[in-house]
XYZ file of C-alpha atoms in Angstrom:
572
model
C 98.140 125.999 114.176
C 97.106 123.858 111.243
C 95.920 120.248 111.824
C 99.170 118.861 110.343
C 101.408 121.483 111.962
C 102.371 123.191 108.692
C 100.793 125.853 106.470
C 99.390 124.678 103.141
C 101.829 124.351 100.271
C 101.251 126.690 97.353
C 99.773 125.022 94.309
C 102.163 124.404 91.454
C 101.522 125.431 87.886
C 101.108 121.834 86.722
C 97.672 120.279 86.454
C 98.106 117.871 89.346
C 100.767 117.609 92.051
C 99.830 114.179 93.423
C 98.007 111.512 91.417
C 96.738 108.660 93.608
C 95.282 105.595 91.913
C 93.528 102.685 93.601
C 93.650 99.395 91.659
C 91.452 97.093 93.737
C 92.988 93.648 94.218
C 95.927 94.366 91.897
C 98.607 91.753 92.443
C 102.352 92.355 92.089
C 103.136 88.737 91.193
C 100.616 88.816 88.347
C 102.097 92.109 87.111
C 105.509 90.462 87.080
C 104.120 87.428 85.285
C 102.501 89.540 82.567
C 105.743 91.473 82.093
C 106.815 94.834 80.703
C 105.755 94.009 77.166
C 102.121 93.628 78.274
C 102.189 96.303 80.994
C 104.746 98.900 79.851
C 103.550 101.821 82.010
C 103.438 99.878 85.274
C 106.888 98.411 84.718
C 108.321 101.768 83.654
C 107.104 103.386 86.875
C 108.418 100.450 88.902
C 111.862 100.975 87.339
C 111.685 104.726 87.946
C 110.657 104.554 91.602
C 109.823 102.191 94.448
C 107.342 99.329 94.652
C 106.256 96.679 97.123
C 104.106 93.630 97.575
C 102.032 95.742 99.948
C 101.023 94.109 103.235
C 97.284 94.442 103.876
C 95.767 94.989 107.274
C 94.297 91.703 108.505
C 92.175 90.297 107.065
C 92.969 91.247 103.433
C 89.423 92.470 102.876
C 88.257 95.476 100.876
C 86.578 97.820 103.334
C 89.079 97.795 106.225
C 92.049 98.162 103.910
C 90.773 100.980 101.725
C 89.652 102.780 104.871
C 93.125 102.312 106.350
C 94.715 103.847 103.244
C 92.247 106.730 103.044
C 92.575 107.643 106.740
C 96.083 106.433 107.544
C 94.684 104.758 110.664
C 94.606 101.201 111.968
C 91.231 99.406 111.661
C 91.000 99.614 115.449
C 91.221 103.389 115.097
C 88.887 103.994 112.156
C 86.473 101.226 113.172
C 85.636 99.792 109.721
C 86.102 96.018 109.517
C 83.466 94.895 107.034
C 80.137 95.709 105.366
C 78.376 94.704 108.555
C 78.801 94.505 112.312
C 77.555 91.747 114.565
C 75.570 92.939 117.574
C 74.520 90.080 119.814
C 73.310 87.531 117.209
C 72.184 90.181 114.737
C 73.990 91.419 111.655
C 73.757 95.146 110.870
C 74.973 96.488 107.535
C 76.931 99.664 108.182
C 79.653 100.157 105.528
C 81.552 103.434 105.740
C 78.954 105.143 107.927
C 80.811 103.780 110.964
C 84.157 105.306 110.011
C 85.526 107.092 113.087
C 88.334 109.037 111.359
C 88.234 111.638 108.600
C 89.962 110.839 105.345
C 93.276 112.472 104.511
C 91.426 114.496 101.858
C 89.191 116.113 104.464
C 92.208 117.096 106.554
C 94.093 118.421 103.542
C 91.010 120.353 102.456
C 91.079 122.202 105.772
C 94.593 123.320 104.866
C 93.228 124.921 101.708
C 94.407 122.182 99.366
C 92.375 121.100 96.361
C 91.566 117.401 96.673
C 89.413 114.953 94.747
C 88.422 111.485 95.962
C 86.553 109.498 93.346
C 84.908 106.121 93.791
C 86.696 104.525 96.749
C 84.635 101.913 98.658
C 83.082 102.651 102.044
C 83.102 106.433 101.672
C 79.354 107.148 101.717
C 78.214 109.744 102.603
C 80.752 111.946 100.805
C 82.837 114.391 102.790
C 81.903 117.997 102.028
C 85.207 119.346 100.766
C 85.514 123.123 100.493
C 87.928 123.129 97.550
C 87.348 119.804 95.851
C 85.190 116.872 94.762
C 84.173 113.748 96.636
C 82.305 110.876 94.955
C 81.532 107.929 97.217
C 82.055 104.350 96.114
C 80.051 101.212 96.834
C 79.577 100.287 100.489
C 77.285 97.265 100.471
C 77.205 93.803 98.837
C 74.335 94.808 96.531
C 75.319 98.387 95.671
C 74.209 99.122 92.110
C 74.425 102.808 91.259
C 75.320 106.191 92.748
C 72.518 108.717 93.128
C 72.995 112.387 94.030
C 73.638 111.524 97.696
C 76.975 110.009 96.645
C 78.377 113.200 95.094
C 79.865 116.400 96.529
C 79.247 119.116 95.539
C 75.676 118.090 94.674
C 75.529 119.898 91.323
C 78.464 117.796 90.092
C 76.161 114.754 89.978
C 73.896 116.186 87.282
C 76.896 117.340 85.234
C 78.441 113.865 85.310
C 75.152 112.181 84.491
C 74.564 114.430 81.481
C 78.030 113.740 80.106
C 78.737 110.143 81.164
C 75.408 108.644 82.155
C 74.472 107.071 85.484
C 77.395 106.135 87.729
C 77.026 102.395 88.260
C 79.035 100.100 90.511
C 78.165 96.728 88.982
C 76.757 96.794 85.465
C 77.531 93.113 84.998
C 75.422 91.665 87.854
C 77.890 89.313 89.493
C 75.049 87.505 91.246
C 74.141 86.079 87.820
C 77.643 85.018 86.832
C 76.384 81.457 86.299
C 74.326 82.598 83.281
C 75.377 81.308 79.859
C 77.935 83.584 78.169
C 78.539 85.754 81.250
C 82.248 84.948 81.592
C 82.832 85.150 77.843
C 81.637 88.760 77.863
C 83.198 89.855 81.155
C 86.704 90.721 79.947
C 85.522 93.034 77.159
C 82.912 94.577 79.463
C 85.541 95.384 82.093
C 87.924 96.858 79.506
C 85.163 99.162 78.250
C 84.361 100.166 81.809
C 88.015 101.018 82.507
C 88.112 103.186 79.391
C 84.918 104.971 80.480
C 86.266 105.482 84.009
C 89.515 106.848 82.576
C 87.537 109.343 80.459
C 85.684 110.495 83.592
C 88.986 110.906 85.437
C 90.485 112.982 82.615
C 87.400 115.218 82.540
C 87.637 115.791 86.297
C 91.380 116.403 86.099
C 90.767 119.200 83.590
C 88.353 121.069 85.864
C 90.874 122.276 88.478
C 94.544 122.432 89.330
C 94.671 119.637 91.865
C 96.976 119.202 94.835
C 95.755 115.611 95.382
C 93.640 113.688 92.878
C 92.649 110.164 93.980
C 90.741 107.830 91.657
C 89.576 104.239 92.147
C 89.386 101.358 89.657
C 87.658 98.191 90.861
C 87.929 96.162 87.654
C 91.130 94.327 88.615
C 89.328 92.805 91.610
C 86.250 91.743 89.639
C 88.447 90.208 86.945
C 90.572 88.267 89.439
C 87.558 86.846 91.271
C 85.845 85.570 88.137
C 88.579 85.000 85.552
C 91.492 83.545 87.539
C 90.856 79.875 86.736
C 90.380 80.743 83.052
C 93.779 82.503 83.106
C 95.657 79.926 85.202
C 96.179 76.563 83.446
C 97.051 74.883 86.772
C 93.950 76.016 88.669
C 92.035 73.112 90.263
C 88.883 75.007 89.261
C 89.720 75.357 85.588
C 86.849 74.191 83.370
C 87.509 71.263 81.054
C 87.162 73.539 78.020
C 88.403 77.145 78.012
C 87.961 79.428 75.050
C 91.337 81.078 74.195
C 89.772 84.544 74.381
C 88.467 83.820 77.885
C 91.921 82.633 78.896
C 93.374 86.025 77.907
C 90.655 88.142 79.520
C 92.385 88.709 82.875
C 95.516 89.935 81.100
C 93.378 92.193 78.912
C 91.887 93.869 81.985
C 95.354 94.513 83.431
C 96.479 95.824 80.032
C 93.571 98.295 80.048
C 94.489 99.447 83.564
C 98.077 99.903 82.445
C 96.909 102.047 79.526
C 94.739 104.088 81.917
C 97.785 104.661 84.144
C 99.769 105.977 81.186
C 96.960 108.221 80.014
C 96.215 109.660 83.448
C 99.872 110.327 84.203
C 100.251 112.218 80.937
C 96.980 114.086 81.514
C 97.999 115.053 85.050
C 101.327 116.549 84.033
C 103.766 113.817 83.037
C 107.122 113.291 84.740
C 106.546 116.111 87.250
C 103.613 114.332 88.868
C 104.015 112.490 92.173
C 102.381 109.078 91.592
C 101.055 106.787 94.318
C 99.398 103.544 93.221
C 97.909 101.207 95.833
C 95.841 98.036 95.966
C 93.936 97.000 99.074
C 95.013 93.359 98.779
C 96.456 90.958 96.247
C 94.736 88.187 94.309
C 95.254 84.521 93.589
C 93.503 81.296 92.763
C 91.047 79.337 94.892
C 91.119 75.618 95.596
C 88.278 73.226 94.861
C 88.109 72.328 98.579
C 85.428 73.747 100.877
C 85.709 74.103 104.656
C 82.591 74.770 106.742
C 83.915 76.512 109.861
C 80.808 76.055 112.011
C 80.669 72.339 111.201
C 84.324 72.087 112.174
C 83.568 73.962 115.420
C 80.764 71.463 116.050
C 83.135 68.523 115.516
C 85.661 70.164 117.862
C 83.034 70.578 120.602
C 82.643 74.360 120.528
C 79.258 74.673 118.780
C 75.872 72.979 118.606
C 73.245 73.240 115.876
C 69.494 73.305 116.364
C 67.553 70.180 115.444
C 65.160 72.009 113.102
C 64.960 75.581 111.914
C 63.272 77.748 109.328
C 66.677 78.272 107.731
C 65.888 76.596 104.372
C 63.105 79.162 103.829
C 65.445 82.024 104.762
C 68.162 80.703 102.456
C 65.603 80.343 99.685
C 64.399 83.934 100.072
C 67.936 85.269 100.063
C 68.882 83.214 97.015
C 65.768 84.301 95.123
C 66.339 87.981 95.924
C 69.962 87.885 94.790
C 69.430 85.688 91.748
C 66.170 86.823 90.197
C 65.417 90.418 91.195
C 66.793 93.184 88.943
C 69.769 94.956 90.571
C 67.869 98.208 91.176
C 65.071 96.391 93.018
C 67.622 94.345 94.914
C 69.245 97.515 96.228
C 65.885 99.141 97.080
C 64.849 96.144 99.154
C 68.276 96.111 100.808
C 67.883 99.762 101.881
C 64.180 99.445 102.857
C 63.517 100.832 106.360
C 67.194 101.475 107.062
C 68.196 97.963 105.912
C 65.993 96.278 108.517
C 64.868 93.421 106.247
C 68.400 92.848 104.923
C 69.770 92.826 108.472
C 67.152 90.302 109.574
C 67.658 87.940 106.643
C 71.430 88.079 106.935
C 71.305 87.471 110.692
C 69.117 84.397 110.275
C 71.170 83.152 107.345
C 74.449 83.320 109.289
C 73.365 82.288 112.762
C 69.800 80.903 112.608
C 70.854 77.235 112.687
C 73.117 77.595 115.744
C 71.948 76.689 119.239
C 73.581 79.646 120.918
C 72.634 78.581 124.457
C 74.829 75.492 123.975
C 77.649 77.047 121.942
C 80.944 78.630 123.042
C 82.348 79.797 119.684
C 80.746 80.526 116.296
C 81.689 81.991 112.921
C 80.134 84.186 110.232
C 81.733 81.800 107.693
C 82.693 84.633 105.347
C 85.131 83.520 102.668
C 87.063 86.805 102.732
C 86.963 87.180 106.530
C 87.724 83.925 108.410
C 86.651 85.043 111.878
C 85.525 83.420 115.124
C 83.353 84.949 117.860
C 83.168 83.997 121.509
C 79.652 83.553 122.869
C 80.590 85.761 125.796
C 78.509 86.055 128.936
C 77.491 89.675 129.577
C 78.021 90.615 125.916
C 75.801 88.114 124.095
C 72.262 87.582 125.370
C 72.755 83.796 125.593
C 76.443 84.018 126.435
C 78.000 80.791 127.645
C 81.669 81.758 128.115
C 82.566 83.680 131.283
C 84.962 86.606 130.659
C 87.650 84.959 132.813
C 87.460 81.845 130.581
C 88.369 83.731 127.433
C 92.046 82.759 127.376
C 91.252 79.155 128.278
C 88.957 79.014 125.249
C 91.681 80.634 123.138
C 94.115 77.906 124.173
C 91.580 75.200 123.302
C 90.949 76.844 119.944
C 94.671 76.884 119.171
C 94.877 73.187 119.957
C 91.885 72.517 117.713
C 93.429 74.607 114.934
C 96.602 72.554 115.213
C 94.577 69.373 114.730
C 92.673 70.702 111.700
C 94.093 68.893 108.676
C 93.278 68.778 105.007
C 91.554 65.364 104.677
C 93.018 64.829 101.177
C 96.653 65.740 101.904
C 96.942 65.508 105.696
C 98.596 68.945 105.789
C 97.868 71.656 108.367
C 95.156 74.138 107.363
C 95.534 76.937 109.940
C 98.736 78.985 109.865
C 97.814 81.116 112.884
C 94.962 82.013 115.197
C 95.136 85.740 115.970
C 93.375 87.547 118.785
C 92.002 90.932 117.817
C 94.256 92.571 120.415
C 97.324 91.157 118.650
C 96.276 92.636 115.297
C 94.653 95.990 116.009
C 95.126 99.083 118.150
C 92.649 101.821 118.944
C 89.407 102.463 120.736
C 87.241 100.526 118.266
C 88.793 97.064 118.373
C 85.624 95.818 120.085
C 84.001 95.993 116.631
C 86.409 93.300 115.409
C 85.764 89.577 115.861
C 87.460 87.979 118.858
C 89.708 85.832 116.651
C 90.924 85.823 113.060
C 92.129 82.683 111.315
C 95.074 82.859 108.948
C 94.833 79.860 106.644
C 97.564 78.052 104.748
C 97.388 77.757 100.977
C 96.580 74.429 99.380
C 99.413 73.975 96.839
C 99.239 77.720 96.167
C 95.435 77.988 96.182
C 93.185 79.240 98.981
C 90.650 77.098 100.773
C 87.016 78.128 100.287
C 84.898 78.985 103.310
C 81.172 78.546 102.752
C 78.092 78.742 105.021
C 77.278 75.494 106.804
C 73.588 76.070 106.137
C 74.238 75.829 102.383
C 76.069 72.496 102.569
C 74.479 69.455 100.925
C 72.679 67.156 103.368
C 75.014 64.790 105.162
C 78.120 66.929 104.566
C 80.698 67.195 107.338
C 83.261 69.947 107.759
C 84.758 69.349 104.291
C 83.747 68.665 100.731
C 84.988 69.237 97.195
C 83.277 71.410 94.623
C 81.772 69.769 91.591
C 82.808 70.925 88.102
C 79.493 72.755 87.744
C 80.540 74.951 90.725
C 84.033 75.867 89.541
C 83.206 79.317 88.131
C 80.693 80.193 90.867
C 79.050 83.578 91.254
C 79.008 86.409 93.761
C 77.587 85.163 97.045
C 79.132 81.746 96.467
C 82.690 80.571 96.202
C 84.631 82.208 93.336
C 87.696 80.845 91.501
C 89.802 83.874 92.460
C 90.378 85.013 96.029
C 92.180 87.646 98.100
C 95.842 87.515 99.117
C 97.466 89.453 101.991
C 100.001 91.208 99.747
C 98.896 93.599 97.034
C 100.710 96.436 95.279
C 102.370 99.718 96.215
C 104.044 101.868 93.585
C 105.520 105.338 94.037
C 107.337 107.451 91.465
C 107.955 111.103 90.748
C 110.397 113.850 91.743
C 110.481 112.875 95.442
C 111.087 109.142 94.889
C 114.451 107.495 94.296
C 114.697 104.553 91.852
C 115.270 102.002 94.632
C 113.189 99.128 93.262
C 111.408 96.714 95.589
C 110.955 97.542 99.280
C 108.798 96.272 102.140
C 105.668 98.254 103.029
C 102.296 98.009 104.741
C 99.186 99.753 103.516
C 99.211 102.435 106.233
C 102.813 103.250 105.247
C 101.549 104.339 101.832
C 99.406 107.013 103.532
C 102.198 108.307 105.762
C 104.631 108.418 102.845
C 102.157 110.310 100.674
C 102.019 113.106 103.254
C 105.790 113.163 103.753
C 106.344 113.509 100.002
C 104.148 116.618 100.109
C 106.153 118.095 103.000
C 103.296 117.656 105.458
C 103.896 116.717 109.082
C 102.323 113.448 110.137
C 99.216 113.586 112.309
C 99.628 111.823 115.634
C 96.929 109.274 114.831
C 98.531 107.815 111.687
C 99.549 104.194 112.188
C 102.037 103.808 109.327
C 105.660 104.810 108.924
C 107.241 106.992 106.259
C 109.119 104.877 103.723
C 112.240 107.019 103.895
C 114.240 104.323 102.136
C 112.238 105.066 98.976
C 112.608 108.846 99.043
C 115.341 111.140 97.839
C 117.358 112.617 100.697
C 116.133 116.141 99.929
C 112.473 115.132 100.163
C 110.690 117.250 102.763
C 113.981 118.092 104.510
C 112.661 121.608 105.099
C 109.613 120.275 106.954
C 111.060 120.753 110.455
C 107.985 119.239 112.101
C 108.734 115.870 110.521
C 111.743 114.995 112.671
C 109.732 115.882 115.790
C 106.926 113.574 114.680
C 109.471 110.862 113.882
C 111.083 111.268 117.306
C 107.708 110.859 119.027
C 106.970 107.775 116.903
C 110.389 106.201 117.530
C 110.174 106.846 121.270
C 106.764 105.158 121.363
C 108.209 102.190 119.455
C 111.230 102.091 121.756
C 113.625 101.862 118.800
C 116.490 104.415 119.023
C 118.276 102.788 116.071
C 115.288 103.413 113.822
C 115.137 107.026 115.017
C 118.845 107.503 114.214
C 118.388 105.957 110.772
C 115.445 108.211 109.932
C 117.216 111.373 111.105
C 120.287 110.448 109.051
C 118.112 109.976 105.965
C 116.666 113.419 106.592
C 120.154 114.886 106.754
C 119.969 115.812 110.463
C 122.820 113.458 111.447
C 126.147 112.590 109.807
């Protein structure tokens, strides 16, 4: 019996059966704003198929969401929540090495299908596919370039390097984005990078007849983080003077991605290709307001700081390493002795100022991951909260969240406080923080979370950025931030022209398999988007109704089961 319950499907005569593109941070609302005249290929595929403002897994961060798409599993199942894990009061950089599920490509490879996975984050080390190619993407905050350990099969690395040069993740050094002229050059640099990545994809497409070819573009995310306030005339972080070319740079990056989509579709086989396009999260603008979560926790009585620490020295070392060392040296130091120095510096930077023996709750203060940890007795070495007090603390936290107000507008800041059990399922939810904060937007812009240790002397829980901080750099607050809804787009022979639907990121994985006539593995967390598919799609795959029946029974929803079976043609 095959892992998916069905024998492999015979390869077609076209170049590629399924083309899967990852556009990191691509945002449906921005695509609508730019319109069909600017983005003709995206809008044409939207008209021809189905699309959604795709719901990210919480939080809308890069690593957990791409891993959810690539595996089809919930973060609690695959175990990847961020670049790093907290163990006691230490931070350990782990990336994709902690992934507890194989990717879909590995499973499909075992069925004899030819698969390629190129460049997706948190996929190092590469899976050793028998019929295909696997090139790992970046998996750490300072990743610079891919050496031979990132490429399978190994001899593919030297071929790529001879033809295209070294595979780099960040040629533009985002830690130096505050340098003069950096933003002025970024748009053109990203467009050139997209064109080079597209050429690599075309070259790889030509090397085999592919069943599944998945390729990642990260430029939409980089552009949104750095160029949003230059694009958006209403941004509170817009500089006083914006060069017109800089104001058009974000649109130019999306235009280049649109052109790449058109070229790759044509190269893969045109209208006969099954297209899946996914982003891990959406993008939007950031406010000029900063919230320091640990200072707020101190004011609310949950946390205490030490009187004096060596933290300024630690912060200075970290800043110097990120700002002044060349990227290659930065990455070497990061990986030195299995990341021991990086782990130590990051641990002290996040938690070194906190008096843990006197604190009940603390935060990493990550802008893209607003999380809170209990200082739990028996789990943390200086734990203060007894396990039976956990829900009492949760109730106090909810009350404190309800009292947290924007000091300039008086409006509520926290939309919801989620426990990890309410968000995730699976055997690895203990890797997640105890609580996740879902924050409101400030007139359409996201609040900035920054480390309390970096706050100017005398600062409380809040402050406003100065104009010299508006454009920021990596490692500090950026003018563009993540949003919980990104982009899903499906078109091709199996997809009906239904327009906009509702979908979550794991649904994109389940639907991809259903479109190929492959029965769903039991451990997939998403649903098949039957409402987007033609009624004949996969109707011959008799294992699918059985899988759907098991899923519907577990959800306790007979009506949903009946609807799905009717769509499959098994009920009148």
